[in-house]
């Protein structure tokens, strides 16, 4: 049966529909007009018009992270593509599956410095998992389907497809290539059994074990997280999470030690330093977690489960590498654990828990409460109290507020916490939040923001209002780039170079100017009321919450220090000056 | 080597001990012959601060559109392992073989060496070329171009000997390598 030839633009739309795409975040332009025309003529895929291409990618990230599906972006050539670069890099660092369609000048003009031409595949090569330039219409449908496969297989990541305008207009037959085996890229998901056996052997004899779980668990899916939760509970071992791994294990479970790393919990970091068997599942020994490498968990045997072999032995030498998908590995671990009827050393484990509970008793998130000024931590505690029984999703920008949110909000399930971990992109939270809201229209989506970060993508308020996306933006406004100010205070002699947020807008009026609701909390007594009003407002809301300008984020492992040199709070600040070498690190 | 050269910066913040000496490895990478594939490999090396001592690339299977890239690199065992894993992660990469560790292998390099001179020096350069089984591919009254093939060491030795005899230009292919024995 002969297939009717259709245009390249129609082939792309058909391929997207066959891939189950229901929403695209994008911005039109000359080089993608045929594609926008094809989108106009159909009603299966919804298009969300963003106000800046960077936001399109962050929104697709929010969508992807909250659903587990591939997020799709559509931008034009030249500036459209270059604006998307930050988002693509963000998705690469955090292993988020994205397919980004970029327009390109017609094939015969490529290389001629044509209007709105950029070497998109050249520019995005280091910030994508893979990219394609489609130069022949015959390759189009295969490459679109392959892009989805590559984006979501193995360790997920962003994939760019660069689409010259003449390819979008050329005609060819559409063939559905979904599910076709790739000729070279087939990452294994099932672990080597012998390695899993070794890991279980080490765990069975552990006296001071610790689970250290990361974003890989969440990428493996909610079922993998449920299985992991069951396994952790079966062992009775303590479990700490990375910034990316929050929600992979229930935050309120007594076995959870909370976040690990630079601003992680005291008990998590001390446990990491002192453990004898570390079970890293889907985390990558990031420098924010390890601190000083030579002093990192010196006495432990390290098990590392990762789907990406290049993550293993990259920063930290491990003893038992296990390459595979978290879900498959944990399933195998549980099977062996049960089959061998392993009983961990109860006496050693109880001594270990006694020690951990002593560290817990230090109450590392303690801060000096105030009646005069709203403490940022208190604001988040009140926010959490108001939302914890609701179906809520949190996104953040980057800085102090992000760390406080990670410390003070608890996540019971995966895919509910979206933050820019690897790249640390200010301006991530607002677009990511509406990406989540588009996927979960009935849920409560809050962007916990700082007044500096929110300004980086504030234009997206317009997108919120256009699509009536009821995202709540909760700004902890301390009038400073808080984390920069904190480092300047601790590391640079209090010389606050360019970190003051001068000439800030009136956020209430700003919200109103966009057609949203603005609320302000300046006094401690107003806070609960404002939060209640925010939650009761049906549309998008900005809350401008004036918080203590001088508050620092603790606990903190100073750069260049080891886990057991953690600073607990302001009184602990001058305990040890930060070394020259520490100052060089970011 | 007392202080290992550290390509990745930092000192005590690296979990690398001093006995981790840098090793030279020849890595063979079988890739799809598609636009940009070489840029991906080179970009990986420059982006992550790995060394490239030599790199060759050519299509080796026209019907399957496969090319072979042969990279000679150096680094600690941990870095070499990283390089291989990073290469395997690239989508158009089919196979990565470390010829230095995976059984015996052959390495060859070709050089074109131009020597200018007359009289005794010219005669001597011919004699040495004979010993190295290099042959003349271009000649004028006052110059030769020698073509010679061999291991990197042999090529280096030949070039060094030609230095005082009027060496004026060299062009080298870089290393190509293959495993010995019947297996692919």
XYZ file of C-alpha atoms in Angstrom:
770
model
C 0.000 0.000 0.000
C 1.479 3.259 -1.092
C 1.693 5.886 1.621
C 0.702 9.415 0.667
C 3.672 11.802 0.881
C 3.225 14.581 3.422
C 5.370 17.582 4.336
C 8.304 17.350 6.706
C 6.422 19.522 9.196
C 3.494 17.089 9.109
C 5.871 14.141 9.499
C 7.254 15.757 12.664
C 3.784 16.348 14.105
C 2.773 12.753 13.315
C 5.945 11.420 14.921
C 5.331 13.540 18.044
C 1.783 12.207 18.304
C 3.047 8.630 17.874
C 5.501 9.312 20.697
C 2.616 10.277 22.966
C 3.441 13.975 23.095
C 0.506 16.038 24.324
C 2.178 19.368 24.992
C 4.991 21.436 23.480
C 6.640 24.482 25.014
C 7.828 26.843 22.327
C 8.221 30.163 20.615
C 7.739 30.698 16.857
C 10.071 32.332 14.361
C 10.904 32.409 10.672
C 12.672 29.074 10.449
C 9.883 27.097 12.145
C 6.866 28.646 10.435
C 6.037 25.455 8.472
C 6.015 23.521 11.747
C 3.808 26.084 13.455
C 1.490 25.859 10.459
C 1.280 22.086 10.870
C 0.572 22.554 14.596
C -2.197 25.024 13.752
C -3.941 22.398 11.626
C -4.216 19.756 14.343
C -5.619 19.546 17.854
C -3.875 16.569 19.430
C -0.870 18.526 20.688
C -1.257 21.613 22.863
C 1.289 24.384 22.439
C 2.291 26.623 25.339
C 3.702 29.922 24.141
C 6.561 30.939 26.420
C 8.121 34.403 26.615
C 11.776 33.339 26.291
C 13.264 30.142 24.881
C 15.252 29.376 28.040
C 11.950 29.182 29.864
C 10.610 26.766 27.247
C 13.302 24.268 28.135
C 12.863 24.727 31.902
C 9.110 24.314 31.509
C 9.678 21.105 29.557
C 12.026 20.001 32.356
C 9.337 20.644 34.949
C 6.873 18.717 32.822
C 9.326 15.826 32.358
C 10.396 15.641 35.979
C 6.880 15.623 37.332
C 5.538 13.062 34.838
C 8.512 10.888 33.899
C 7.733 11.603 30.243
C 9.926 13.325 27.672
C 9.505 17.110 27.644
C 9.264 18.707 24.210
C 10.512 22.149 23.148
C 10.115 23.968 19.842
C 12.186 27.062 19.052
C 13.359 28.879 15.972
C 16.856 29.088 14.497
C 19.647 31.421 15.617
C 18.619 33.313 18.770
C 15.842 30.808 19.459
C 18.381 28.021 19.639
C 21.065 29.984 21.493
C 18.534 31.120 24.103
C 17.694 27.463 24.714
C 21.301 26.566 25.523
C 21.083 27.272 29.276
C 18.003 25.086 29.573
C 19.635 22.291 27.607
C 22.732 22.411 29.786
C 20.517 22.347 32.872
C 18.713 19.251 31.568
C 22.024 17.571 30.743
C 23.427 18.150 34.218
C 20.279 16.890 35.928
C 19.668 14.009 33.465
C 16.222 15.160 32.332
C 14.747 13.725 29.094
C 14.053 16.563 26.649
C 13.577 16.680 22.894
C 14.232 20.175 21.574
C 13.243 20.937 17.987
C 15.140 23.901 16.586
C 14.471 25.596 13.271
C 17.376 26.094 10.909
C 17.920 28.109 7.753
C 17.312 26.154 4.522
C 20.022 23.564 3.760
C 21.418 25.514 0.816
C 22.038 28.538 3.067
C 23.765 26.640 5.894
C 27.242 28.031 6.396
C 26.483 31.302 4.635
C 25.883 33.420 7.745
C 22.249 33.656 6.723
C 19.749 35.704 8.725
C 19.127 34.007 12.102
C 21.627 31.293 11.321
C 23.666 29.711 14.086
C 25.664 26.492 14.101
C 23.112 24.916 16.401
C 24.472 21.379 16.356
C 27.970 22.777 16.937
C 26.841 24.990 19.814
C 24.677 22.360 21.473
C 27.017 19.390 21.044
C 28.574 19.726 24.509
C 25.268 20.566 26.213
C 23.105 17.774 24.848
C 23.177 14.023 25.172
C 23.014 13.894 21.397
C 21.952 16.119 18.525
C 20.857 15.779 14.928
C 20.874 17.993 11.881
C 18.342 16.651 9.411
C 19.730 17.275 5.937
C 17.559 14.826 4.003
C 13.791 14.388 4.242
C 14.269 10.589 4.025
C 15.956 10.637 7.470
C 13.399 12.847 9.181
C 10.932 10.470 10.802
C 13.667 8.035 11.848
C 15.656 10.820 13.515
C 12.652 12.220 15.380
C 11.771 8.793 16.787
C 15.407 8.070 17.556
C 15.683 11.379 19.444
C 12.941 10.265 21.836
C 14.594 6.893 22.316
C 17.974 8.495 23.064
C 16.467 11.138 25.382
C 14.815 8.588 27.656
C 17.123 5.539 27.452
C 19.976 4.828 29.812
C 20.855 8.012 31.658
C 18.273 10.455 30.265
C 19.206 13.799 28.780
C 18.336 16.499 26.275
C 18.429 15.844 22.523
C 18.313 18.551 19.859
C 16.927 18.035 16.355
C 17.938 20.858 14.032
C 15.383 21.205 11.236
C 16.220 23.282 8.141
C 13.190 25.095 6.783
C 13.281 23.360 3.378
C 13.193 19.953 5.111
C 10.018 21.039 6.918
C 8.481 21.845 3.532
C 9.758 18.871 1.499
C 7.377 15.929 0.988
C 7.949 12.309 1.909
C 6.152 9.274 3.265
C 5.818 9.011 7.011
C 6.975 5.763 8.609
C 6.551 5.133 12.325
C 10.002 4.104 13.569
C 9.007 3.946 17.248
C 10.430 0.955 19.085
C 13.107 0.221 16.497
C 16.363 -1.104 17.927
C 19.171 1.412 17.764
C 22.221 0.344 15.789
C 24.791 1.454 18.340
C 23.204 2.931 21.479
C 21.716 0.198 23.676
C 22.626 0.865 27.330
C 22.140 -2.176 29.569
C 19.593 -1.902 32.383
C 20.046 -5.302 34.043
C 22.966 -5.554 36.457
C 25.688 -8.183 36.566
C 24.396 -10.627 39.179
C 27.815 -11.346 40.620
C 28.249 -7.647 41.420
C 24.858 -7.510 43.141
C 25.829 -10.601 45.175
C 29.012 -8.811 46.270
C 27.022 -5.740 47.230
C 24.594 -7.784 49.323
C 27.519 -9.591 50.947
C 29.011 -6.258 52.009
C 25.635 -5.027 53.269
C 25.034 -8.215 55.256
C 28.207 -7.662 57.263
C 27.854 -3.919 57.682
C 28.029 -2.455 61.150
C 27.498 1.167 60.193
C 25.679 1.070 56.850
C 24.190 4.035 55.010
C 22.013 4.325 51.936
C 22.963 7.369 49.841
C 20.310 7.780 47.154
C 20.061 10.268 44.316
C 18.239 11.473 41.230
C 18.848 8.202 39.395
C 16.189 6.580 41.607
C 13.641 9.173 40.513
C 14.621 8.752 36.868
C 14.120 5.013 37.272
C 10.461 5.733 38.062
C 7.985 5.724 40.944
C 7.877 1.920 41.030
C 11.646 1.751 41.434
C 11.376 4.275 44.303
C 8.634 2.223 45.953
C 10.775 -0.891 45.656
C 13.791 0.943 47.046
C 11.705 2.233 49.957
C 10.596 -1.313 50.710
C 14.187 -2.538 50.547
C 15.537 0.205 52.829
C 12.813 -0.585 55.359
C 13.620 -4.301 55.074
C 17.239 -3.591 56.036
C 16.531 -0.986 58.709
C 19.537 0.988 57.482
C 19.585 4.792 57.590
C 18.961 6.524 54.271
C 20.165 9.941 53.158
C 19.149 11.672 49.940
C 20.885 14.084 47.614
C 19.248 17.338 46.508
C 18.169 15.512 43.358
C 17.012 12.448 45.256
C 14.544 14.130 47.649
C 11.274 12.229 47.487
C 12.796 8.964 46.268
C 12.453 7.795 49.886
C 9.713 9.247 52.125
C 11.133 12.308 53.867
C 9.170 11.704 57.070
C 10.206 8.071 57.454
C 12.244 7.589 60.638
C 14.945 5.889 58.561
C 15.394 9.042 56.496
C 18.265 11.292 57.540
C 17.268 14.004 55.093
C 19.544 15.698 52.629
C 23.304 15.171 52.497
C 25.963 17.597 51.289
C 27.112 21.189 51.647
C 23.837 22.362 53.237
C 22.619 18.908 54.139
C 21.732 17.621 57.571
C 24.424 17.291 60.209
C 23.413 13.676 60.901
C 23.551 12.806 57.192
C 27.016 14.190 56.690
C 28.412 12.724 59.869
C 26.882 9.363 59.025
C 28.447 9.575 55.593
C 31.805 10.329 57.120
C 31.648 7.514 59.667
C 29.780 4.730 57.859
C 31.500 1.440 57.073
C 29.345 0.431 54.096
C 27.947 3.098 51.795
C 25.227 2.040 49.381
C 25.093 4.718 46.700
C 22.041 4.221 44.532
C 21.662 6.583 41.593
C 23.842 9.395 42.944
C 27.117 10.573 41.453
C 29.446 11.686 44.265
C 28.960 15.289 43.233
C 31.366 17.814 44.753
C 28.449 19.427 46.681
C 28.050 16.079 48.426
C 31.603 14.876 48.899
C 33.335 18.048 50.079
C 37.065 17.474 50.357
C 37.702 14.280 48.410
C 40.671 13.027 50.398
C 38.632 13.199 53.611
C 35.440 11.770 52.122
C 34.072 8.836 54.103
C 37.553 7.465 54.699
C 36.655 4.143 56.324
C 33.816 2.898 54.179
C 33.388 0.203 51.606
C 31.503 1.847 48.772
C 28.840 0.276 46.618
C 27.817 2.370 43.623
C 24.720 1.613 41.564
C 24.479 3.720 38.415
C 23.126 3.231 34.914
C 25.990 5.303 33.533
C 29.375 3.533 33.825
C 31.145 6.871 33.371
C 29.735 8.032 36.722
C 31.505 5.193 38.471
C 35.052 5.863 39.704
C 34.875 9.389 38.338
C 35.388 11.359 41.559
C 35.531 8.648 44.174
C 37.006 5.200 43.883
C 34.347 2.648 44.718
C 34.733 -0.955 45.803
C 31.656 -2.564 44.288
C 30.352 -0.957 41.097
C 26.955 -2.134 39.860
C 25.954 -0.902 36.412
C 22.229 -0.980 35.801
C 18.869 0.659 36.215
C 17.916 1.311 39.847
C 14.618 -0.572 39.569
C 16.259 -3.709 38.191
C 19.179 -3.561 40.595
C 17.013 -3.095 43.696
C 14.718 -5.891 42.571
C 17.723 -8.195 42.302
C 19.088 -6.983 45.656
C 15.788 -7.698 47.386
C 15.549 -11.126 45.820
C 19.025 -12.118 47.038
C 18.485 -10.492 50.460
C 15.298 -12.519 50.957
C 16.651 -15.740 49.459
C 19.644 -15.671 51.768
C 17.458 -14.630 54.707
C 19.948 -11.986 55.711
C 19.710 -10.641 59.223
C 21.825 -7.551 59.711
C 23.931 -7.320 62.862
C 21.197 -5.980 65.144
C 23.541 -4.998 67.954
C 25.902 -3.069 65.700
C 22.992 -1.451 63.931
C 21.440 -0.300 67.179
C 24.767 1.206 68.318
C 24.959 2.957 64.946
C 21.433 4.329 65.333
C 22.272 5.515 68.849
C 25.145 7.484 67.390
C 22.974 8.873 64.595
C 20.305 9.897 67.074
C 22.932 11.760 69.082
C 23.809 13.706 65.945
C 20.119 14.244 65.266
C 19.705 15.653 68.750
C 22.001 18.517 67.778
C 18.981 19.758 65.789
C 21.069 21.214 63.002
C 18.240 23.237 61.431
C 17.758 25.214 64.615
C 17.685 28.966 64.138
C 17.075 31.958 66.375
C 13.365 32.665 66.195
C 12.269 36.258 65.986
C 9.133 38.240 66.739
C 10.313 41.327 64.838
C 11.298 39.927 61.492
C 10.208 36.916 59.474
C 12.930 34.297 59.443
C 13.100 32.560 56.056
C 13.173 29.184 57.759
C 10.045 30.077 59.721
C 8.301 31.176 56.528
C 9.001 27.779 54.972
C 7.901 25.961 58.116
C 4.584 27.825 58.017
C 4.257 27.168 54.291
C 4.905 23.462 54.832
C 2.376 23.319 57.665
C -0.227 24.803 55.361
C 0.397 22.516 52.388
C 1.611 19.229 53.788
C -1.753 17.512 53.550
C -2.342 18.733 50.010
C -1.162 17.291 46.701
C 1.719 19.719 46.232
C 4.644 20.142 43.865
C 7.570 22.426 44.635
C 10.010 24.050 42.268
C 12.750 26.451 43.295
C 15.112 28.983 41.913
C 18.751 28.825 43.030
C 20.335 30.108 46.198
C 19.672 30.203 49.946
C 15.921 29.792 49.507
C 16.559 26.629 47.515
C 18.629 25.098 50.287
C 16.114 26.119 52.960
C 13.331 24.608 50.874
C 15.322 21.376 50.590
C 15.837 21.402 54.367
C 12.409 22.428 55.605
C 9.961 20.892 53.137
C 9.503 17.145 53.201
C 8.727 15.033 50.178
C 6.958 11.727 50.587
C 6.980 10.683 46.944
C 9.198 11.098 43.898
C 8.599 13.598 41.053
C 7.236 16.284 43.403
C 10.436 18.294 43.865
C 11.942 20.115 40.908
C 15.130 22.090 41.399
C 18.163 22.940 39.314
C 20.781 20.796 41.006
C 23.758 20.318 38.713
C 23.846 23.580 36.811
C 22.337 25.796 39.527
C 20.318 27.910 37.125
C 18.710 31.019 38.608
C 15.420 31.579 36.818
C 14.622 27.869 36.667
C 11.766 27.755 39.137
C 9.018 29.822 37.528
C 9.045 28.165 34.087
C 9.576 24.742 35.649
C 6.560 25.388 37.880
C 4.198 26.008 35.009
C 5.631 22.996 33.187
C 4.513 21.002 36.220
C 1.181 22.823 36.372
C 0.424 22.033 32.721
C 0.956 18.340 33.491
C -0.991 18.477 36.766
C -3.688 21.112 36.321
C -5.503 20.232 39.551
C -2.468 20.158 41.828
C -0.902 22.858 43.938
C 2.363 24.028 42.364
C 4.587 26.422 44.289
C 7.780 28.076 43.115
C 9.847 28.861 46.194
C 11.903 31.787 44.944
C 14.367 34.470 45.903
C 13.875 38.068 44.815
C 17.015 37.978 42.670
C 16.371 34.645 40.927
C 12.762 35.401 40.112
C 13.860 38.459 38.127
C 15.778 36.225 35.727
C 12.646 34.833 34.106
C 9.968 37.194 35.447
C 8.594 37.665 31.899
C 7.042 34.196 32.268
C 4.343 35.733 34.480
C 2.754 36.557 31.157
C 2.662 32.856 30.218
C 1.030 32.010 33.575
C -1.675 34.560 33.002
C -2.282 33.634 29.353
C -2.913 29.961 30.164
C -4.520 30.634 33.573
C -1.898 28.452 35.254
C -2.451 28.931 39.001
C 1.214 28.698 40.023
C 2.025 30.231 43.421
C 5.318 32.114 43.597
C 6.554 32.355 47.146
C 9.411 34.871 47.224
C 11.661 34.896 50.253
C 12.735 38.492 49.753
C 15.873 39.336 51.709
C 16.953 42.068 49.267
C 20.259 40.294 48.649
C 21.578 37.593 46.415
C 21.581 35.656 49.623
C 24.011 32.866 48.861
C 26.485 35.252 47.263
C 26.180 37.534 50.278
C 26.681 34.576 52.638
C 29.880 33.518 50.869
C 31.135 37.091 50.813
C 30.520 37.256 54.541
C 32.196 33.934 55.282
C 34.964 33.977 52.699
C 35.624 37.491 51.527
C 35.748 39.565 54.687
C 32.225 40.926 54.402
C 32.983 42.863 51.252
C 29.566 42.678 49.633
C 30.544 43.215 46.047
C 27.493 43.706 43.803
C 25.282 41.338 45.753
C 22.637 43.796 46.922
C 19.348 43.591 45.029
C 18.949 47.307 44.409
C 15.991 48.917 42.626
C 13.714 45.938 43.154
C 10.232 46.176 41.715
C 7.176 46.274 43.925
C 6.291 42.602 43.485
C 2.641 43.127 44.407
C 2.218 45.767 41.734
C 4.293 43.694 39.345
C 1.926 40.756 39.782
C -1.004 43.072 39.184
C 0.647 44.543 36.098
C 0.792 41.064 34.618
C -2.819 40.415 35.603
C -2.040 38.131 38.529
C -2.597 38.517 42.259
C 0.089 40.028 44.477
C 0.347 39.591 48.258
C 2.857 40.842 50.792
C 3.943 39.629 54.212
C 6.209 41.933 56.179
C 5.399 41.069 59.787
C 5.556 37.698 61.498
C 1.875 38.007 62.362
C 0.833 38.423 58.730
C 2.539 35.324 57.432
C -0.118 32.647 58.038
C -2.838 34.888 56.662
C -0.906 35.610 53.513
C -0.153 31.918 52.956
C -3.839 31.093 53.442
C -4.847 33.820 50.994
C -2.287 32.605 48.480
C -3.674 29.074 48.664
C -7.251 30.303 48.436
C -6.632 32.395 45.313
C -7.622 30.431 42.224
C -5.152 32.010 39.736
C -1.430 32.740 39.729
C -0.121 34.581 42.802
C 3.125 36.261 43.782
C 3.795 36.418 47.495
C 6.468 38.893 48.453
C 7.613 37.703 51.841
C 10.070 40.117 53.455
C 12.539 38.030 55.420
C 15.571 38.642 57.588
C 18.259 40.159 55.352
C 21.143 38.822 57.385
C 20.129 35.210 57.807
C 22.666 32.632 56.636
C 21.966 29.122 55.543
C 23.204 26.476 57.966
C 24.406 23.864 58.524
C 27.206 24.265 56.024
C 30.287 22.382 54.999
C 32.673 25.179 54.053
C 34.277 24.629 50.671
C 37.401 22.571 50.943
C 36.368 21.086 54.269
C 35.418 17.557 55.222
C 31.998 16.356 56.390
C 33.016 16.276 60.018
C 34.130 19.923 59.823
C 30.560 21.076 59.268
C 29.499 24.451 60.633
C 26.304 24.164 62.612
C 25.206 27.759 62.891
C 26.160 31.380 63.327
C 27.967 30.729 66.610
C 30.071 28.132 64.891
C 31.088 30.461 62.057
C 34.492 31.561 63.125
C 35.451 28.139 64.409
C 37.844 27.481 61.550
C 38.941 29.851 58.848
C 38.424 28.640 55.297
C 41.671 27.564 53.689
C 43.196 29.254 50.659
C 42.536 26.142 48.657
C 38.946 26.070 49.794
C 38.456 29.613 48.557
C 39.465 28.612 45.060
C 36.630 26.098 44.900
C 33.152 27.315 44.150
C 57.732 11.103 37.400
C 57.649 12.446 40.932
C 54.692 14.839 40.851
C 52.175 13.358 38.486
C 50.943 15.911 35.984
C 47.416 16.666 36.971
C 45.178 17.567 34.105
C 42.089 18.113 36.218
C 43.301 20.794 38.623
C 43.383 20.851 42.393
C 45.727 19.038 44.701
C 44.588 17.504 47.919
C 40.976 17.786 46.843
C 41.547 15.003 44.347
C 41.306 11.466 45.539
C 44.343 10.506 43.474
C 47.415 9.119 45.124
C 50.919 9.873 43.945
C 51.568 6.305 42.859
C 48.950 6.756 40.159
C 51.314 7.268 37.288
C 50.244 8.435 33.889
C 50.019 5.675 31.277
C 49.914 5.833 27.491
C 47.008 3.975 25.900
C 45.941 3.388 22.318
C 42.175 3.351 22.052
C 40.304 2.249 18.978
C 36.782 3.625 18.532
C 34.387 2.262 15.934
C 31.819 4.927 15.041
C 29.058 5.665 12.580
C 30.528 7.721 9.784
C 28.137 10.642 10.182
C 28.523 14.409 10.203
C 30.000 15.713 13.434
C 31.138 12.401 14.883
C 34.790 13.428 15.009
C 33.822 16.729 16.637
C 31.965 14.750 19.325
C 35.045 12.693 20.126
C 37.443 15.625 20.066
C 34.994 17.795 22.018
C 34.781 15.111 24.674
C 38.559 15.117 25.083
C 38.952 18.900 25.156
C 35.823 19.492 27.271
C 36.940 17.083 29.967
C 40.620 17.958 29.828
C 41.915 14.631 28.528
C 45.095 14.466 26.455
C 45.266 13.559 22.779
C 48.752 12.524 21.679
C 47.669 11.274 18.292
C 44.404 10.859 16.446
C 43.592 9.248 13.145
C 40.259 8.715 11.469
C 39.025 7.175 8.235
C 36.068 5.223 6.961
C 36.820 1.509 7.249
C 33.533 -0.056 6.155
C 31.874 1.817 3.340
C 28.751 -0.353 3.112
C 27.972 0.000 6.846
C 29.187 3.624 7.018
C 31.593 2.822 9.818
C 34.748 4.752 10.607
C 37.558 3.898 12.936
C 39.095 6.545 15.161
C 42.401 5.633 16.763
C 43.340 7.837 19.703
C 46.573 7.717 21.615
C 46.034 9.274 25.015
C 47.654 9.378 28.415
C 46.363 9.538 31.946
C 46.139 7.678 35.240
C 44.317 4.327 35.153
C 41.241 6.091 36.625
C 41.295 8.707 33.843
C 41.836 6.092 31.117
C 38.826 4.176 32.451
C 36.826 7.425 32.404
C 37.842 8.142 28.818
C 36.650 4.732 27.665
C 33.358 4.993 29.528
C 32.756 8.520 28.256
C 33.438 7.363 24.688
C 31.025 4.419 25.078
C 28.343 6.893 26.150
C 28.395 8.699 22.795
C 25.398 7.674 20.729
C 27.193 6.959 17.392
C 29.915 4.871 19.059
C 29.656 1.139 18.357
C 32.711 -0.225 20.089
C 35.622 1.028 22.177
C 38.735 -1.146 22.420
C 41.755 -0.392 24.562
C 44.482 -1.975 22.432
C 47.059 -1.354 25.131
C 45.417 -3.707 27.616
C 43.259 -6.033 25.557
C 45.898 -8.473 24.248
C 48.776 -7.896 21.858
C 48.322 -5.337 19.125
C 50.139 -3.684 16.262
C 50.734 0.021 15.868
C 51.944 1.745 12.743
C 52.498 5.276 11.695
C 53.589 6.661 8.352
C 55.766 9.730 7.830
C 56.785 11.748 4.808
C 60.181 13.279 5.543
C 61.772 15.964 3.376
C 65.537 16.314 3.503
C 67.475 18.986 1.683
C 71.203 18.761 0.987
C 73.972 17.830 -1.379
C 77.184 15.840 -1.215
C 78.005 13.563 1.716
C 74.909 14.502 3.713
C 72.676 13.540 0.820
C 74.418 10.176 0.485
C 74.214 9.557 4.218
C 70.490 10.266 4.287
C 70.010 7.643 1.575
C 72.036 5.096 3.563
C 69.986 5.645 6.697
C 66.761 5.522 4.728
C 67.876 2.114 3.475
C 68.460 0.855 7.014
C 64.963 2.039 8.035
C 63.402 0.629 4.870
C 62.171 4.072 3.923
C 61.913 4.747 0.257
C 62.206 7.803 -1.888
C 58.923 9.091 -3.252
C 60.184 12.422 -4.602
C 63.640 13.597 -5.589
C 65.299 16.740 -6.922
C 69.020 17.438 -7.308
C 69.074 18.864 -3.806
C 66.278 17.079 -1.950
C 64.509 13.822 -1.173
C 61.110 13.010 0.239
C 61.239 9.701 2.112
C 58.200 7.642 2.929
C 58.604 5.456 5.972
C 56.303 3.306 8.057
C 56.799 1.892 11.517
C 56.009 2.266 15.173
C 56.000 5.761 16.624
C 59.421 5.080 18.172
C 60.894 4.006 14.831
C 59.492 7.067 13.074
C 60.894 9.283 15.823
C 64.286 7.639 15.516
C 64.357 8.127 11.759
C 63.393 11.779 12.038
C 66.032 12.378 14.709
C 68.710 10.891 12.485
C 67.629 13.046 9.564
C 67.842 16.209 11.652
C 71.555 16.898 11.074
C 71.322 15.717 7.462
C 69.119 18.555 6.251
C 65.627 17.725 7.529
C 63.309 20.562 6.550
C 59.770 19.184 6.767
C 57.813 16.290 8.233
C 54.272 15.108 7.798
C 52.984 12.200 9.951
C 49.721 10.282 9.868
C 49.459 9.562 13.561
C 48.997 6.076 14.924
C 46.748 3.400 13.439
C 46.458 0.178 15.377
C 44.803 -3.211 15.295
C 44.703 -6.265 17.570
C 46.827 -9.288 16.641
C 45.233 -12.658 16.052
C 42.167 -13.993 14.242
C 39.437 -12.051 16.138
C 37.962 -8.744 15.037
